[in-house]
Amino acid sequence: MSTLSKEALIKRLIGAIIFIAAGFSLTGAVPTIEIAWVSSILLLTIYLFVFEIVEVDVAAICIMVLLGLTSLVGPMFGIEQPFVPAQHLFDGFASNAVISIVAVMIIGKGLDKTGVMNVVAGAILKHGGTTEKRIIPLISTTVAIISSFMQNVGAAALFLPVVSRISARSGLPLSRLLMPMGFCAILGGTVTMVGSSPLILLNDLMMTSNQALPPGQKMSAFHLFSVAPIGLALVATGVIYFMLFGRFVLPTTKSESSPVGSNTMSYFQDIYGIDYALFEVVVPSDSPLIGLMLDDVEGSSHIRIIATRRADKETRVGPGALARDLGLEAGMVLGILASPHDVSMFVEKYKLQKRAGLEVFGEVLASTRSGVAEVVIPPGSQLIGKSARDVWMRKTFGLAMVGLHRRGETLREGDDIRNLPLEAGDTLVVHTSWEALARLESNRDFVVVTSEYPHEETRPQKVGYALFFFLVALGLVLFSDLRLSISLLTGALGMVLSGVMNIDEAYEAVSWKTVFLLASLIPLGMAVENTGTAAWIAQQTLAVLGDVPVWVLQSALAVLATFFTLVMSNVGATVLLVPLAVNLAIAAGADPAVFALTVAIATSNSFLIPTHQVNALLMGPGGYRVPDFMRAGGVMTVLFLIVMMVMMNLVF
């Protein structure tokens, strides 16, 4: 057993002892045996999450099954009624939240398949560059604004493929981008009264509480932007937090959906010694390059031109687009694959302008759409004895050959590789679009060696349908009284019926890890609420405070709401605590509406563990573990409470 595993085992044993001791201490303090049992199960859940005994979704399923088994063994311990009735144990799988997440994953995949997300990613990269300090604020602010007017999990799910594209094209780990985006999606829900479920419910809960209040103490409903100053301050806090401290608290992990092709160049450098990269240069009006053809400069300059764009915006890339006799013109933008040294020499020789990044070709040359690959010439190929020049390989097959590996030796651009007759067993190192490479897999003249590349069919011709059904879903969410799940399923179903994706692709778009995590935790929230455990915890917490200033009482209420939202749904926490907050405010001589709003906003303070729908959604794609959320979310939780309390006292 390694030292690390021994340390982990010791931590788990110590944690188990602490949690078991806490569980036993509850038996003498709680008023009923039901509350004692549920509190112990709650402690077990937290223990499984914190120490990662099993995967979080497996832990959640275990808790759900344990709650179900109590109906069998409960009578032996004096428990007359099950914590969760058996017929409601699996209600989580049909819940509004879970169905909404399934639908929004399908919608996001549909937008991705038509290329919409690539365009959005390209726009963000164009303005944000490729550094964390610029990309994170841009992504996070955009998602927060969208989240202000739709469910935060919907905003996060729709931007998940965008962030994945940005990660692939910028080289930044997905884990460094998803957590800031997710946290700001949650924060964005506090900007308007329709941004999160607790705030949507708040006015109704206040009107219900008004029925028991005297005329002079009745509360007025909040307007759409009543909470905007508080929400905007929270969003700004989240963005600034990750800008200043992101490098310390954000993990660099291997995600379940790592950007495809992100390590392609390093692989070919290690195997073939080809240290190539992508560059973009502009041909000015006084360049000696004007009037020459690709064939005149590529071999002598040791470069490969894989994309061009004329001054009239005509872009050439891929099969049938580029050939060696293509003439070079003033104002033309060239996409080049070569070593940095050779590109510098080429730029200097022909008086070209080299750009800092891929401004024009960022989309078409993204690693999600093209890259460097290996293909082998098999025995029996009709290309044997012919050269790449003979068959016009770049124009015919979309293969821009940058290296040829033969009998243990790798030849490169400049070694006249395009004039060498091909032999059986030759490995060609080529730059190509993944679409062109997929077509070669059925061509008997080649054997495609590269297997890890996107094989998915894109459907840009369906972009109109995708956008239409996305807007339909969004319109139903914003302007109708339909349940969120029905509104979003309308858009998802529309994408399937219109051919944006087929039903199998829709099923594949769903992260079932997320579905089981959320659906399995919902029964725990029901048990905490049904048995009176939540009310007992609230009463005990407030009883400990005694006679304290109003702001201390309000802060304690915010902390209590924060704790509840970590172990049960934010809606359940809001429904449970708002009546308590109203009565508490009246007893303390405070404004009951402000105390009720404190609860509704504090239930968005869910960053410490991945129980919030947004955090659960991002856990798999980001490759996160519970300690990652505890490290980054712990600080965010404290900042949220401080900023919320300061802003609430300033605004109200």
XYZ file of C-alpha atoms in Angstrom:
652
model
C 0.000 0.000 0.000
C 1.473 3.364 -0.996
C 2.043 6.233 1.443
C -0.645 8.283 -0.290
C -3.235 5.528 0.013
C -2.373 5.106 3.701
C -2.912 8.820 4.274
C -6.222 8.665 2.442
C -7.280 5.647 4.500
C -6.352 7.395 7.750
C -8.352 10.476 6.743
C -11.359 8.326 5.904
C -11.140 6.447 9.221
C -10.834 9.674 11.207
C -13.723 11.156 9.276
C -15.806 8.041 9.866
C -15.138 8.176 13.618
C -16.114 11.857 13.764
C -19.306 11.353 11.798
C -20.278 8.229 13.763
C -19.708 10.114 17.022
C -21.850 12.971 15.750
C -24.552 10.503 14.786
C -24.590 8.888 18.241
C -24.709 12.298 19.934
C -27.899 13.072 18.018
C -29.781 10.173 19.591
C -30.028 11.984 22.929
C -30.612 15.465 21.547
C -33.330 15.039 18.942
C -37.028 14.948 19.852
C -37.962 11.901 17.737
C -36.280 8.751 16.507
C -37.219 9.699 12.918
C -35.220 12.914 13.130
C -32.282 10.992 14.643
C -32.267 8.520 11.748
C -32.618 11.128 9.028
C -29.923 13.286 10.627
C -27.613 10.266 10.667
C -28.344 9.557 6.974
C -27.656 13.228 6.276
C -24.288 12.945 8.012
C -23.542 9.757 6.039
C -24.283 11.583 2.782
C -21.937 14.428 3.669
C -19.261 11.900 4.699
C -19.541 10.005 1.396
C -19.343 13.244 -0.575
C -16.425 14.760 1.346
C -14.221 11.656 1.476
C -15.271 10.266 -1.924
C -15.626 6.679 -0.735
C -17.411 6.011 -4.028
C -18.330 8.205 -7.004
C -20.780 10.939 -6.036
C -23.555 9.587 -8.250
C -23.059 6.116 -6.765
C -23.143 7.649 -3.278
C -26.413 9.419 -4.089
C -27.961 6.179 -5.398
C -26.842 4.368 -2.229
C -28.592 6.970 -0.082
C -31.764 6.697 -2.161
C -31.788 2.892 -1.809
C -31.063 3.197 1.929
C -34.091 5.461 2.332
C -36.155 2.869 0.490
C -34.931 0.030 2.743
C -36.021 1.900 5.887
C -39.623 0.989 5.044
C -38.566 -2.660 5.575
C -36.338 -2.357 8.652
C -37.919 0.751 10.176
C -40.591 -1.067 12.210
C -37.843 -3.036 13.991
C -36.538 0.282 15.398
C -39.878 1.859 16.222
C -40.260 3.846 13.010
C -43.913 3.588 12.068
C -43.873 5.441 8.733
C -41.156 5.331 6.030
C -39.136 8.513 5.639
C -40.117 8.588 1.966
C -43.166 6.601 0.798
C -42.106 3.845 -1.600
C -44.335 5.211 -4.369
C -42.486 8.549 -4.189
C -38.923 7.230 -3.833
C -38.189 7.639 -7.541
C -40.078 10.896 -8.040
C -36.744 12.612 -8.600
C -36.425 10.994 -12.019
C -39.670 12.653 -13.081
C -39.000 15.934 -11.290
C -39.230 19.263 -13.052
C -35.533 19.956 -12.411
C -34.202 16.648 -13.771
C -36.407 16.627 -16.877
C -35.413 20.258 -17.514
C -31.728 19.316 -17.369
C -32.257 16.407 -19.782
C -34.088 18.687 -22.220
C -31.546 21.483 -22.042
C -28.666 19.047 -22.666
C -30.429 17.931 -25.842
C -31.029 21.535 -26.924
C -27.394 22.403 -26.301
C -26.259 19.398 -28.331
C -28.546 20.414 -31.179
C -27.094 23.913 -31.265
C -23.621 22.400 -31.148
C -24.242 20.006 -34.049
C -25.313 22.856 -36.323
C -22.223 24.929 -35.531
C -23.949 27.680 -33.557
C -21.755 27.088 -30.520
C -18.633 27.254 -32.682
C -19.641 30.731 -33.811
C -20.270 31.874 -30.240
C -16.962 30.363 -29.123
C -15.191 32.114 -31.995
C -16.680 35.471 -31.014
C -15.579 35.044 -27.396
C -12.088 33.991 -28.443
C -11.837 36.924 -30.835
C -12.471 39.396 -28.034
C -11.037 37.397 -25.162
C -7.811 36.053 -26.639
C -6.444 32.841 -25.204
C -5.618 33.794 -21.604
C -7.605 32.875 -18.509
C -7.713 36.444 -17.210
C -9.540 37.593 -20.336
C -11.590 34.543 -21.269
C -12.979 33.755 -17.798
C -14.550 37.208 -17.214
C -16.025 37.240 -20.715
C -17.570 33.760 -20.434
C -18.723 34.230 -16.851
C -20.324 37.630 -17.418
C -22.122 36.425 -20.556
C -23.529 33.367 -18.791
C -24.536 35.433 -15.749
C -26.538 37.839 -17.937
C -28.305 34.953 -19.696
C -28.913 33.246 -16.350
C -30.683 36.390 -15.112
C -33.598 35.676 -17.427
C -33.663 31.880 -17.586
C -32.956 29.009 -15.212
C -29.267 28.981 -14.280
C -28.900 25.285 -15.078
C -30.289 25.996 -18.544
C -27.770 28.778 -19.130
C -24.913 26.594 -17.895
C -25.942 23.617 -20.041
C -26.291 25.740 -23.176
C -22.823 27.202 -22.656
C -21.169 23.883 -21.834
C -20.364 23.083 -25.502
C -19.246 26.695 -26.043
C -16.728 26.460 -23.209
C -15.606 23.063 -24.505
C -14.894 24.618 -27.910
C -13.051 27.537 -26.307
C -10.963 25.103 -24.261
C -10.033 23.118 -27.376
C -9.069 26.190 -29.355
C -7.271 28.118 -26.612
C -5.449 25.149 -25.069
C -6.786 26.027 -21.608
C -7.920 23.032 -19.510
C -11.700 22.674 -19.428
C -11.579 22.424 -15.629
C -10.153 25.961 -15.448
C -13.118 27.411 -17.332
C -16.214 25.422 -16.351
C -16.256 26.158 -12.621
C -16.157 29.982 -13.008
C -18.853 29.700 -15.661
C -21.015 27.499 -13.419
C -20.586 29.660 -10.321
C -21.491 32.814 -12.267
C -24.529 31.056 -13.765
C -25.728 30.484 -10.194
C -24.902 34.074 -9.230
C -26.703 35.396 -12.303
C -29.905 33.871 -10.972
C -29.943 36.524 -8.228
C -30.084 39.501 -10.620
C -33.825 39.339 -11.367
C -36.908 37.880 -9.713
C -37.205 35.291 -12.508
C -33.571 34.136 -12.452
C -33.964 31.303 -9.931
C -36.773 29.130 -8.613
C -36.585 30.503 -5.020
C -36.985 34.082 -6.234
C -39.845 33.063 -8.536
C -41.577 31.454 -5.539
C -40.838 34.269 -3.113
C -43.724 36.621 -3.925
C -46.240 33.756 -3.706
C -44.834 32.648 -0.348
C -44.969 36.227 0.936
C -48.594 36.618 -0.146
C -49.415 33.395 1.703
C -47.705 34.692 4.840
C -49.614 37.996 4.508
C -52.858 36.172 5.299
C -51.739 35.724 8.906
C -50.260 39.229 9.336
C -52.047 42.347 10.601
C -52.729 45.110 8.012
C -49.801 47.263 9.106
C -47.263 44.463 8.644
C -48.343 43.021 5.304
C -45.511 42.710 2.753
C -45.458 44.177 -0.743
C -44.357 42.051 -3.689
C -40.900 42.601 -5.167
C -40.604 43.843 -8.751
C -38.550 42.211 -11.533
C -35.377 44.212 -10.866
C -35.783 44.810 -7.124
C -32.833 42.526 -6.425
C -30.680 43.705 -9.359
C -28.169 45.763 -7.269
C -27.567 42.774 -4.990
C -27.318 40.277 -7.846
C -24.998 42.443 -9.937
C -22.703 42.920 -6.936
C -22.622 39.138 -6.404
C -21.842 38.509 -10.094
C -19.050 41.102 -10.005
C -17.677 39.452 -6.861
C -17.602 36.058 -8.549
C -15.869 37.375 -11.675
C -13.264 39.333 -9.689
C -12.688 36.371 -7.371
C -11.731 34.061 -10.218
C -9.696 36.766 -11.961
C -7.570 37.338 -8.850
C -7.508 33.922 -7.216
C -8.500 31.507 -9.980
C -4.937 30.318 -10.504
C -4.817 29.235 -6.838
C -8.228 27.622 -6.379
C -9.129 26.215 -9.806
C -8.042 22.625 -10.460
C -6.266 21.368 -13.552
C -7.872 17.984 -14.060
C -8.432 15.512 -16.854
C -12.063 15.865 -17.823
C -14.453 13.289 -19.251
C -14.639 15.439 -22.361
C -11.149 16.750 -22.862
C -10.724 18.898 -25.933
C -10.103 16.705 -28.928
C -6.843 17.328 -30.625
C -5.390 19.489 -27.859
C -2.274 17.304 -27.649
C -1.989 16.543 -31.371
C 0.981 18.790 -32.073
C 2.942 17.546 -29.065
C 2.316 13.925 -30.151
C 3.735 14.481 -33.635
C 6.653 16.416 -32.212
C 7.501 13.507 -29.895
C 7.069 10.789 -32.556
C 8.317 12.482 -35.716
C 10.205 15.519 -34.443
C 7.804 17.845 -36.274
C 7.527 21.022 -34.197
C 4.808 22.610 -36.326
C 2.150 25.100 -35.232
C -0.625 27.106 -36.866
C -0.033 30.711 -37.925
C -1.964 33.415 -39.724
C -0.272 36.015 -41.946
C -1.531 38.830 -44.178
C -0.112 39.699 -47.604
C 0.327 43.510 -47.819
C 0.123 45.388 -51.124
C 3.903 45.767 -51.419
C 4.829 42.124 -50.720
C 7.063 40.270 -53.249
C 4.700 37.317 -52.700
C 2.014 38.871 -54.901
C 1.707 37.075 -58.246
C 3.448 33.910 -57.069
C 1.725 30.534 -56.674
C 1.675 28.249 -53.643
C 4.056 25.895 -55.435
C 6.595 28.702 -55.816
C 7.026 29.309 -52.087
C 6.005 26.291 -50.015
C 8.944 23.985 -50.710
C 11.649 26.636 -50.617
C 10.260 28.214 -47.431
C 9.513 24.888 -45.674
C 5.902 25.849 -44.970
C 2.463 24.473 -45.780
C -0.400 26.815 -46.640
C -3.600 25.071 -45.557
C -6.134 27.899 -45.802
C -6.502 31.180 -47.677
C -8.910 34.079 -47.609
C -9.045 36.670 -50.360
C -9.804 40.329 -49.831
C -13.353 39.688 -51.094
C -13.877 37.333 -48.097
C -13.712 34.120 -50.157
C -12.243 31.428 -47.906
C -10.530 28.342 -49.339
C -9.860 25.321 -47.160
C -10.324 21.568 -47.527
C -10.743 19.245 -50.528
C -11.170 20.949 -53.886
C -10.306 24.365 -52.463
C -6.509 24.602 -52.491
C -4.088 23.552 -55.209
C -0.439 24.258 -55.881
C -1.271 26.581 -58.782
C -3.342 28.954 -56.641
C -2.121 32.527 -57.112
C -1.334 34.797 -54.165
C -2.897 38.268 -54.064
C -2.642 41.503 -52.109
C -4.790 41.514 -48.967
C -4.955 37.723 -48.868
C -4.829 36.048 -45.455
C -2.876 32.788 -45.287
C -3.259 29.972 -42.768
C 0.148 28.320 -42.406
C 1.332 25.114 -40.748
C 5.077 25.193 -40.121
C 7.747 25.557 -37.477
C 7.958 28.976 -35.781
C 11.459 29.507 -37.185
C 10.443 28.820 -40.787
C 7.401 31.067 -40.495
C 9.537 33.909 -39.163
C 11.927 33.531 -42.085
C 8.998 33.401 -44.532
C 7.410 36.541 -43.060
C 10.707 38.433 -43.163
C 11.558 37.380 -46.715
C 8.208 38.373 -48.222
C 7.438 41.369 -45.945
C 4.294 39.812 -44.514
C 2.273 40.701 -41.423
C 2.048 37.918 -38.849
C -0.945 38.011 -36.538
C -0.783 37.109 -32.865
C -3.504 34.479 -33.208
C -5.973 32.924 -35.618
C -8.431 35.751 -36.248
C -9.845 34.631 -39.620
C -9.242 30.877 -39.451
C -9.926 30.341 -35.746
C -13.135 28.526 -36.614
C -12.197 26.431 -39.670
C -8.804 25.423 -38.274
C -10.040 24.741 -34.739
C -8.876 21.422 -33.328
C -12.498 20.330 -33.178
C -12.725 20.574 -36.982
C -9.242 19.838 -38.311
C -5.768 18.795 -37.274
C -2.675 16.723 -38.011
C -3.240 13.025 -38.665
C -1.433 9.859 -39.794
C -2.417 7.822 -42.840
C -0.587 4.804 -44.255
C -0.267 3.671 -47.881
C -1.303 -0.024 -47.833
C -0.127 -2.750 -50.238
C -2.404 -2.732 -53.255
C -3.042 1.003 -53.090
C -3.430 2.630 -56.491
C -1.212 5.467 -55.235
C 1.915 3.300 -55.050
C 4.477 4.617 -57.518
C 2.752 7.995 -57.749
C 3.778 11.131 -55.894
C 1.577 13.537 -53.917
C 2.109 16.018 -56.744
C 0.942 13.476 -59.327
C -2.413 12.956 -57.613
C -2.837 16.587 -56.455
C -3.252 15.221 -52.930
C -4.228 18.486 -51.222
C -6.843 19.350 -53.822
C -8.182 15.820 -54.395
C -8.228 14.386 -50.876
C -7.870 17.471 -48.678
C -4.533 16.179 -47.316
C -1.769 18.745 -46.913
C 1.289 16.527 -46.442
C 3.815 17.907 -43.953
C 5.876 14.771 -43.360
C 6.628 11.332 -44.801
C 7.936 8.535 -42.590
C 9.703 5.756 -44.488
C 11.967 2.989 -43.181
C 12.590 4.712 -39.855
C 13.332 8.153 -41.305
C 10.995 11.155 -41.298
C 11.211 13.569 -44.224
C 9.667 17.037 -43.980
C 8.563 19.936 -46.124
C 11.679 21.077 -47.945
C 12.884 17.514 -48.493
C 10.932 17.332 -51.764
C 8.452 14.901 -50.178
C 5.694 15.759 -52.646
C 7.791 14.532 -55.590
C 8.732 11.200 -54.001
C 6.887 8.167 -55.445
C 4.816 6.620 -52.666
C 5.643 3.118 -51.430
C 3.636 0.527 -49.527
C 4.025 1.145 -45.798
C 4.713 4.890 -46.111
C 3.216 6.866 -43.222
C 2.005 10.280 -44.327
C 1.765 13.025 -41.723
C -0.933 15.341 -43.020
C -3.056 18.273 -42.007
C -6.693 17.689 -42.863
C -10.233 18.416 -41.826
C -11.799 15.682 -39.725
C -14.645 15.491 -42.217
C -12.191 14.721 -45.035
C -10.360 12.197 -42.842
C -13.621 10.391 -42.066
C -14.263 9.990 -45.799
C -10.813 8.448 -46.273
C -11.668 5.600 -43.900
C -13.694 4.021 -46.687
C -10.982 4.679 -49.308
C -8.912 1.534 -49.958
C -5.932 3.589 -51.082
C -5.351 4.757 -47.495
C -5.371 3.289 -44.013
C -6.291 5.957 -41.465
C -4.178 5.448 -38.342
C -5.471 8.396 -36.320
C -8.574 7.292 -34.459
C -9.054 9.937 -31.747
C -10.764 12.652 -33.730
C -14.364 13.892 -33.946
C -16.359 11.575 -36.193
C -19.623 13.373 -35.630
C -21.537 14.613 -38.602
C -22.249 18.333 -38.419
C -25.430 19.701 -39.918
C -24.988 23.407 -40.681
C -27.960 23.222 -43.044
C -30.177 22.662 -39.992
C -29.031 25.784 -38.135
C -32.322 27.556 -38.865
C -34.358 24.776 -37.250
C -32.003 24.640 -34.246
C -32.239 28.377 -33.620
C -36.004 28.390 -34.134
C -36.709 25.654 -31.591
C -34.197 27.150 -29.154
C -36.054 30.475 -29.353
C -39.387 28.657 -28.997
C -38.161 27.008 -25.786
C -36.721 30.286 -24.495
C -39.935 32.157 -25.322
C -42.051 29.599 -23.476
C -39.748 29.860 -20.448
C -39.896 33.659 -20.309
C -43.414 34.484 -21.472
C -45.650 31.555 -20.526
C -46.837 29.856 -17.354
C -45.816 26.401 -18.545
C -43.564 24.353 -16.305
C -39.900 24.734 -17.166
C -39.585 21.061 -18.121
C -42.463 21.250 -20.632
C -41.087 24.438 -22.199
C -37.619 22.984 -22.647
C -38.850 19.579 -23.828
C -40.788 21.387 -26.544
C -37.525 22.773 -27.918
C -35.691 19.458 -27.505
C -38.437 17.481 -29.250
C -38.561 20.041 -32.054
C -34.860 19.485 -32.732
C -35.385 15.736 -33.008
C -38.450 15.984 -35.238
C -36.814 18.553 -37.540
C -33.729 16.369 -38.095
C -31.228 18.531 -36.215
C -30.370 15.266 -34.451
C -31.815 11.784 -34.302
C -33.162 10.215 -31.141
C -30.007 8.152 -30.518
C -27.897 11.310 -30.637
C -30.343 12.945 -28.228
C -29.895 10.072 -25.760
C -26.105 10.327 -26.107
C -26.262 14.058 -25.332
C -27.573 13.381 -21.829
C -25.073 13.090 -18.968
C -26.664 10.219 -17.067
C -24.208 10.701 -14.207
C -25.785 14.103 -13.607
C -29.319 12.740 -13.932
C -28.776 9.990 -11.354
C -26.926 12.323 -8.971
C -29.758 14.851 -8.858
C -32.671 12.406 -9.019
C -31.212 10.289 -6.215
C -30.701 13.264 -3.892
C -34.278 14.522 -4.187
C -35.689 11.777 -1.871
C -33.179 12.841 0.804
C -34.566 16.385 0.671
C -38.077 14.950 0.993
C -37.027 12.914 4.044
C -35.354 15.914 5.699
C -38.524 17.934 5.221
C -41.188 15.246 5.867
C -39.750 14.076 9.192
C -39.387 17.583 10.622
C -35.580 17.348 10.595
C -35.226 20.626 8.707
C -37.567 22.493 11.057
C -35.767 21.068 14.087
C -32.341 22.165 12.784
C -33.708 25.656 12.109
C -35.254 25.952 15.555
C -32.126 24.745 17.304
C -29.926 27.145 15.363
C -32.089 30.149 16.148
C -32.532 29.133 19.784
C -28.770 29.191 20.257
C -28.601 32.816 19.096
C -30.954 34.192 21.706
C -31.326 38.002 21.926
C -28.975 39.458 19.313
C -28.995 42.512 16.968
C -31.191 42.307 13.889
C -28.254 42.093 11.452
C -26.818 39.131 13.390
C -30.184 37.394 13.229
C -30.402 38.097 9.505
C -26.871 36.776 8.969
C -27.686 33.615 10.921
C -30.748 33.130 8.734
C -28.560 33.476 5.622
C -26.084 30.912 6.971
C -28.944 28.548 7.818
C -30.410 28.896 4.309
C -26.948 28.264 2.860
C -26.617 25.037 4.851
C -30.097 23.845 3.915
C -29.552 24.409 0.204
C -26.459 22.200 0.348
C -28.415 19.198 1.644
C -31.819 19.685 0.042
C -33.328 21.496 -2.933
C -33.155 25.275 -2.880
C -36.903 25.336 -3.481
C -37.505 23.108 -0.464
C -35.216 25.246 1.678
C -37.048 28.397 0.589
C -40.507 26.978 1.247
C -39.402 25.781 4.680
C -37.514 28.877 5.845
C -39.526 31.819 4.451
C -42.406 31.407 6.956
C -39.855 31.017 9.737
C -37.999 34.135 8.542
C -41.198 36.213 8.452
C -42.139 35.255 12.018
C -38.590 35.803 13.201
C -38.465 39.316 11.664
C -41.767 40.318 13.252
C -40.607 39.095 16.667
C -37.356 41.060 16.308
C -39.058 44.206 14.974
C -37.407 43.882 11.535
C -38.817 44.057 8.006
C -40.303 40.610 7.241
C -40.000 41.135 3.456
C -36.248 41.711 3.782
C -35.847 38.592 5.912
C -37.848 36.568 3.393
C -35.670 37.919 0.566
C -32.581 36.999 2.575
C -33.661 33.355 2.482
C -34.518 33.395 -1.235
C -31.133 34.862 -2.206
C -29.069 32.807 0.254
C -30.419 29.572 -1.223
C -28.302 30.385 -4.292
C -25.189 30.204 -2.115
C -24.518 26.627 -3.139
C -20.848 26.274 -4.066
C -19.332 24.097 -1.357
C -20.388 20.650 -2.623
C -21.834 19.611 -6.003
C -25.457 19.278 -4.875
C -26.675 22.268 -6.871
C -27.973 21.321 -10.324
C -25.368 23.484 -12.087
C -22.440 22.046 -10.127
C -23.707 18.506 -10.680
C -24.030 19.215 -14.405
C -20.399 20.378 -14.701
C -18.795 17.801 -12.437
C -18.369 15.110 -15.097
C -17.309 17.277 -18.070
C -14.881 19.227 -15.861
C -13.431 16.113 -14.217
C -14.042 17.703 -10.811
C -13.953 16.025 -7.427
C -15.753 17.135 -4.269
C -12.537 18.617 -2.754
C -12.233 20.840 -5.845
C -15.607 22.401 -5.054
C -14.751 22.682 -1.370
C -11.519 24.531 -2.137
C -12.941 27.025 -4.638
C -16.478 27.061 -3.261
C -15.488 27.582 0.366
C -14.104 31.044 -0.309
C -16.980 31.861 -2.680
C -19.508 30.873 0.005
C -18.013 33.330 2.508
C -17.749 36.110 -0.081
C -21.367 35.536 -1.101
C -22.589 35.938 2.488
C -20.529 39.082 3.106
C -21.483 40.828 -0.149
C -25.140 39.808 0.165
C -25.460 41.157 3.709
C -23.670 44.425 2.910
C -25.731 45.049 -0.239
C -29.047 44.126 1.409
C -28.452 46.579 4.212
C -27.434 49.272 1.720
C -30.373 48.704 -0.650
C -33.087 47.979 1.939
